[in-house]
Tab-separated table of C-alpha atoms in Angstrom:
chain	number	residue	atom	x	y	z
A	1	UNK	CA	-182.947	-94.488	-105.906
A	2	UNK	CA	-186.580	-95.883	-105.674
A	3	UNK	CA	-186.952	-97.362	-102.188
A	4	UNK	CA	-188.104	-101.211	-102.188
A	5	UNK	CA	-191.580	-102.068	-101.940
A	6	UNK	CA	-191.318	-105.954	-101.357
A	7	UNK	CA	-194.005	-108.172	-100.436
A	8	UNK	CA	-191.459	-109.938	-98.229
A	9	UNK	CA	-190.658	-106.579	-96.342
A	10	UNK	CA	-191.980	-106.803	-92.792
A	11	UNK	CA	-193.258	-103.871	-90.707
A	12	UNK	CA	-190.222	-102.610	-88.314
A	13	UNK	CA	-190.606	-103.527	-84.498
A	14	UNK	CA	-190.192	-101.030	-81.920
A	15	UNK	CA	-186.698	-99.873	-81.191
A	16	UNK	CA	-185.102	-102.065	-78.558
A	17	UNK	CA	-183.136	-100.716	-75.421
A	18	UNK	CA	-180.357	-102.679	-76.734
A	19	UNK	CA	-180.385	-103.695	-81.136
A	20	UNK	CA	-179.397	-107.047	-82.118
A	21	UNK	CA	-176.200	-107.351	-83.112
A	22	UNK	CA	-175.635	-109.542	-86.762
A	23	UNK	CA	-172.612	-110.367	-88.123
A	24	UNK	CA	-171.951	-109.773	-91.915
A	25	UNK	CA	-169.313	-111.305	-93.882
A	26	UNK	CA	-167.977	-112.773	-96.357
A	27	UNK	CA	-164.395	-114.006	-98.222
A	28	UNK	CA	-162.688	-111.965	-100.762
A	29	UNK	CA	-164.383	-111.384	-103.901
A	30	UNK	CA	-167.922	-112.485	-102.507
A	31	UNK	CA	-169.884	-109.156	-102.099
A	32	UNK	CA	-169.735	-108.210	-98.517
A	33	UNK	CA	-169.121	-104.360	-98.928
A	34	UNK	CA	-171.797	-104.423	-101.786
A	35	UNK	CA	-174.553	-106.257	-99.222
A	36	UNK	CA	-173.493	-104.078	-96.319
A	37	UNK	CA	-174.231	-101.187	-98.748
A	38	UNK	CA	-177.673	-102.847	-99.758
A	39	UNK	CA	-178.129	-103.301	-95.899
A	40	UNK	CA	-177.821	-99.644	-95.535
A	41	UNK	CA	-180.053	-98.574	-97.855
A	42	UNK	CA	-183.396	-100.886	-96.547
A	43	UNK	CA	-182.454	-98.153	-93.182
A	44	UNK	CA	-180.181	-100.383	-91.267
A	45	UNK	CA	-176.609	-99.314	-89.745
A	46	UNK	CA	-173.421	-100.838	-90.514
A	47	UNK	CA	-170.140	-100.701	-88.348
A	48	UNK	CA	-167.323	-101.817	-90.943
A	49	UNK	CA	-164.988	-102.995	-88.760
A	50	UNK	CA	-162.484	-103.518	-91.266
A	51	UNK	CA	-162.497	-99.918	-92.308
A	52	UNK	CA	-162.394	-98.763	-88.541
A	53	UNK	CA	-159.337	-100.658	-87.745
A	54	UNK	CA	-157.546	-98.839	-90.799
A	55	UNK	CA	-158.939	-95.400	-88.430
A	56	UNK	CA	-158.036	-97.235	-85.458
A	57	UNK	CA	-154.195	-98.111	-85.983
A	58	UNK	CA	-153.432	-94.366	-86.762
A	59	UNK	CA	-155.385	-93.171	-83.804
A	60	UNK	CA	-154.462	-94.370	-81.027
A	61	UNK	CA	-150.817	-94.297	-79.774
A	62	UNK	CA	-151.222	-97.578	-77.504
A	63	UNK	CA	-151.833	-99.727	-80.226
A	64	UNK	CA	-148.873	-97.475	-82.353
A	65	UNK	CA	-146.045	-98.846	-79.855
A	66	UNK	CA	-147.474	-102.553	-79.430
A	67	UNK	CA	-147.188	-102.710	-83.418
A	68	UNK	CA	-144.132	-101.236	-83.474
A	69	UNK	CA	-142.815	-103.889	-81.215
A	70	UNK	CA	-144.166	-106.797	-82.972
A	71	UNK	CA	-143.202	-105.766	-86.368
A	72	UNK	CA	-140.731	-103.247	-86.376
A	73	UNK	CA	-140.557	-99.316	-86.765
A	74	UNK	CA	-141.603	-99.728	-90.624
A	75	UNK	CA	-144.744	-100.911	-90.069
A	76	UNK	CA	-145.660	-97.012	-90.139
A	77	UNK	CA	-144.088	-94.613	-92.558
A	78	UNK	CA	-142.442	-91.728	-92.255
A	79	UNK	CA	-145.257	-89.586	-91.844
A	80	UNK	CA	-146.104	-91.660	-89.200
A	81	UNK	CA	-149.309	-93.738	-90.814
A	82	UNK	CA	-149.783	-97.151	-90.707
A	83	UNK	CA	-148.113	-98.750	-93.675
A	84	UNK	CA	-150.367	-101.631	-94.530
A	85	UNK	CA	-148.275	-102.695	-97.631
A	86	UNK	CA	-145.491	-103.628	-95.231
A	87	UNK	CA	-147.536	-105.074	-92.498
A	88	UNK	CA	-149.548	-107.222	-94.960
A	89	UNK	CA	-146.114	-108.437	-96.501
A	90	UNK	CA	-144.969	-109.492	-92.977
A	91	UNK	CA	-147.845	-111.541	-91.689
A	92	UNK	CA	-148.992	-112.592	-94.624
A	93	UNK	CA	-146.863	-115.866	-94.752
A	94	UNK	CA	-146.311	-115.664	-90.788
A	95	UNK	CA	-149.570	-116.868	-89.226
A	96	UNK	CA	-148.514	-116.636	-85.993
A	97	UNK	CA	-147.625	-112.762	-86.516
A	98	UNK	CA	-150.783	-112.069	-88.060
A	99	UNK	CA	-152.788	-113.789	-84.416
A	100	UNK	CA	-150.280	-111.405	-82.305
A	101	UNK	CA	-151.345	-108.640	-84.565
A	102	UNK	CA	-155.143	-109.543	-84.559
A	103	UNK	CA	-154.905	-109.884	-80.875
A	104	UNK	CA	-153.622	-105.890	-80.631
A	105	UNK	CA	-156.163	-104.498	-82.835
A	106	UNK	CA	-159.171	-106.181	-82.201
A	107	UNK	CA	-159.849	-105.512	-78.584
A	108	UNK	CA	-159.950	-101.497	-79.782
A	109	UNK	CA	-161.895	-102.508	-82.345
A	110	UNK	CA	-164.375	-103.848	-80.325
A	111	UNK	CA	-164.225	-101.074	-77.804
A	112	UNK	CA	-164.910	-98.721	-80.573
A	113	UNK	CA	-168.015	-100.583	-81.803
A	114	UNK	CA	-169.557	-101.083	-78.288
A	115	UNK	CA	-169.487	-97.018	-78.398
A	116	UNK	CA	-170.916	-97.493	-81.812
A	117	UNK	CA	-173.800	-99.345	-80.740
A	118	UNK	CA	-174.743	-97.525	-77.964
A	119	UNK	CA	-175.491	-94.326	-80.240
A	120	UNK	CA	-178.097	-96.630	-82.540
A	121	UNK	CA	-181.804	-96.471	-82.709
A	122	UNK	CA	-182.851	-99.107	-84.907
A	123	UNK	CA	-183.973	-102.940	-83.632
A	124	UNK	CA	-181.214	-104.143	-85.368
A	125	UNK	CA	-177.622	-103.408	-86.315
A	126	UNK	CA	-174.889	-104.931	-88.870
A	127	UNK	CA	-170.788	-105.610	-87.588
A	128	UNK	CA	-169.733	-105.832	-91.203
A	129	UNK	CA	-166.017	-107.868	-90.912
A	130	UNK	CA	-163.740	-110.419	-92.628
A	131	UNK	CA	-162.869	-112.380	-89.647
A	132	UNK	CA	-166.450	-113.003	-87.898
A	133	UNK	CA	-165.907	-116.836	-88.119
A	134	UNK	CA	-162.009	-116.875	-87.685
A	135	UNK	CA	-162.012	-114.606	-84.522
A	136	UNK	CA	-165.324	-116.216	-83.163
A	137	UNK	CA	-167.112	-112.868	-83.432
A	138	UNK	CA	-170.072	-114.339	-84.349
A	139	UNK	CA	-170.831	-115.496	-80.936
A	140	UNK	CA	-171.142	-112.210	-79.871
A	141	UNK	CA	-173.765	-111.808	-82.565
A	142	UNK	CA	-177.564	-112.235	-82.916
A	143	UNK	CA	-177.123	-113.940	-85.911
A	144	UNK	CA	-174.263	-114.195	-88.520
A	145	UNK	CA	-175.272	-113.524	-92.362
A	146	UNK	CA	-172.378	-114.780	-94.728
A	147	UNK	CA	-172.188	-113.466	-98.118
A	148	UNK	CA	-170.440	-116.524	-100.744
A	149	UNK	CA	-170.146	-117.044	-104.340
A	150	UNK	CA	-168.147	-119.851	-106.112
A	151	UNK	CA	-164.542	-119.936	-106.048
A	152	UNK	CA	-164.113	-119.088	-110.027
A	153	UNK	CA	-166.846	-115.981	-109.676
A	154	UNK	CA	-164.611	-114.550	-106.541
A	155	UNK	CA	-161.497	-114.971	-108.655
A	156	UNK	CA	-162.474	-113.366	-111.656
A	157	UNK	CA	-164.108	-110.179	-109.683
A	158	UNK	CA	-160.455	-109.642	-107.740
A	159	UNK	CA	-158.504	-110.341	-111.135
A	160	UNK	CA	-160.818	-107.674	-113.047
A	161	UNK	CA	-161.467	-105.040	-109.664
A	162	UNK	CA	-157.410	-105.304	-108.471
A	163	UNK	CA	-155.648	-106.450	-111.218
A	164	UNK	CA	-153.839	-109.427	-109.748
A	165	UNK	CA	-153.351	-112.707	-111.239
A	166	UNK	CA	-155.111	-115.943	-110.782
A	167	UNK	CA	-152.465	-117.002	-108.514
A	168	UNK	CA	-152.195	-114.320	-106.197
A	169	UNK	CA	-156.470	-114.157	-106.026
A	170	UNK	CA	-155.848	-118.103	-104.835
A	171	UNK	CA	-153.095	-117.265	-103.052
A	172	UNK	CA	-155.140	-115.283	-100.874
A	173	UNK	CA	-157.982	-117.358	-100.494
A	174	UNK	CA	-156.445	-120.398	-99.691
A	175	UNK	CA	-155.407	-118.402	-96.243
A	176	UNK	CA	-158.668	-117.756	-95.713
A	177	UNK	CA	-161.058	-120.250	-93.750
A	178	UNK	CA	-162.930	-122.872	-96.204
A	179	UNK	CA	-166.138	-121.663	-97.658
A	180	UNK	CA	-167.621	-124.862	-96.471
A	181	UNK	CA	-166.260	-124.336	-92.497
A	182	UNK	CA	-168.199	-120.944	-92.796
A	183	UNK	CA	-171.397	-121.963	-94.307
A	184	UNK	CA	-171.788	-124.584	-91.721
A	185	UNK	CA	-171.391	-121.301	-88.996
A	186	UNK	CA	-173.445	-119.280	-90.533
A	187	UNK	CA	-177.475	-118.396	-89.384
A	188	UNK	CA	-178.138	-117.224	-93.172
A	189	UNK	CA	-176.401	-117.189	-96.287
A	190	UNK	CA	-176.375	-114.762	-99.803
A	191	UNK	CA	-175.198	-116.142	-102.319
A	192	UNK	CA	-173.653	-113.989	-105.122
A	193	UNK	CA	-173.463	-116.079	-108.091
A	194	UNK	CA	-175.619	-114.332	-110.726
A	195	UNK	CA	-176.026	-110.268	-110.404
A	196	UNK	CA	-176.632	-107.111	-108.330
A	197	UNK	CA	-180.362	-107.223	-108.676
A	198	UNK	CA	-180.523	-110.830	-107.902
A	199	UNK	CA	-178.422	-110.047	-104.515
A	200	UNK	CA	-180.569	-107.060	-103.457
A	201	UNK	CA	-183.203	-108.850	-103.351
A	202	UNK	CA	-181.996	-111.895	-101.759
A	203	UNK	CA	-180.254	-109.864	-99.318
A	204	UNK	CA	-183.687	-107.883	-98.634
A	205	UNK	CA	-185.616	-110.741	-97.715
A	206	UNK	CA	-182.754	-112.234	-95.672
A	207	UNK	CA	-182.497	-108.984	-93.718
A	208	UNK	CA	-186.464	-108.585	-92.878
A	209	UNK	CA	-186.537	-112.229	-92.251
A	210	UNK	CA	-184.725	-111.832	-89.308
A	211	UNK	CA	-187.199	-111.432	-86.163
C-alpha cells in the first residue's frame, strides 16, 4: 500500500518518556476497528482492548473463578474457554450483571495495557475500546477520538457484515450510550457516513492534528 503523502501530515515530535494516551471509539457499526487499522498504518500503535479482554478472560485464573461466581460454571465451556455466547445472553438484559462483570475484567485490562504502554516508542499511542465514555476511560486519556455514523448507515453495515435483523442491530444499540451523550465527550470526532477513502483521510488529518 502507497504510504500517505498529505499536506496536512505534520513532521513527528521526538519520542516522549511517557506517549500520550488517546482514546478511540466508537458504537457498533461506526468504523472503529477500520480507523484503528487506518491509525496503524500512518505508524501509530493500537492496544484493542476489546480484543485483549477476549485473551484476558482465558488467561488468567483470578478473573476465571470471580466469573464463575457471578455467572455460573457455564460461562466457560467444557474445554474450559470463555463462552461469550452465554455470558453475552446473561448480561445482556441484566445491567447490573454486566457492571459486576465490567468491574472484574477491566482492572486486568488496564493492568495489561499499562505493560503495553511502557514497551512503546512513539509520541503517541491509541486505547482502541467500546466503553471509553461508559467506563470513564477517557479521563485517563490525552484526548478521546470517537468514530460515528448515522443510525440507518450503522444498521445496515451490522445487518449486511452479521446477518442480524433490523431489530436485533437496534436492539443493541439502544443499550448503548446515545450518540449525542458521546459526541458531547469527545476531543475529536470521524464521521463515517460516506466511504473508506473519505474516512482515511479524515481520520489522517484528525490523527496529525493532535499536538
Amino acid at each position: 500500500m502507497e504510504e500517505l503523502h498529505s499536506e496536512t501530515q505534520k513532521a513527528e515530535p521526538e519520542p516522549l518518556s511517557s506517549p500520550k494516551i488517546i482514546g478511540l471509539t466508537g458504537g457498533i457499526g461506526s468504523g472503529k476497528t477500520t480507523v484503528a487499522r487506518f491509525i496503524e498504518e500512518f505508524g501509530f500503535p493500537v492496544y484493542y482492548s476489546d480484543e485483549r479482554a477476549k485473551d484476558i478472560v482465558n488467561e488468567n485464573e483470578e478473573l476465571r473463578i470471580k466469573i464463575k461466581e457471578l455467572l455460573g460454571e457455564e460461562s466457560y465451556n467444557e474445554n474450559g474457554f470463555y463462552n461469550r455466547k452465554f455470558v453475552s445472553e446473561k448480561v445482556f438484559s441484566n445491567m447490573d450483571l454486566l457492571q459486576q462483570l465490567n468491574e472484574i475484567i477491566h482492572p486486568a485490562v488496564r493492568i495489561d495495557f499499562e505493560n503495553w504502554v511502557k514497551k512503546q516508542t512513539k509520541y503517541l499511542v491509541f486505547k482502541e475500546t467500546a466503553l471509553l465514555f461508559e467506563l470513564k476511560l477517557h479521563r485517563e486519556c490525552y484526548k478521546s477520538v470517537l468514530v460515528t455514523a448515522e443510525d440507518n448507515i450503522r444498521i445496515k453495515r451490522v445487518m449486511d457484515r452479521d446477518g442480524k435483523t433490523y431489530r436485533e442491530v437496534q436492539a443493541v444499540m439502544e443499550r448503548q450510550m446515545p450518540e449525542k451523550d458521546k459526541i458531547k465527550l469527545a476531543d475529536c470526532i470521524i464521521y463515517n457516513n460516506t466511504n473508506l477513502e473519505d474516512l482515511k483521510d479524515h481520520t489522517e488529518k484528525i490523527i496529525f492534528d493532535i499536538e
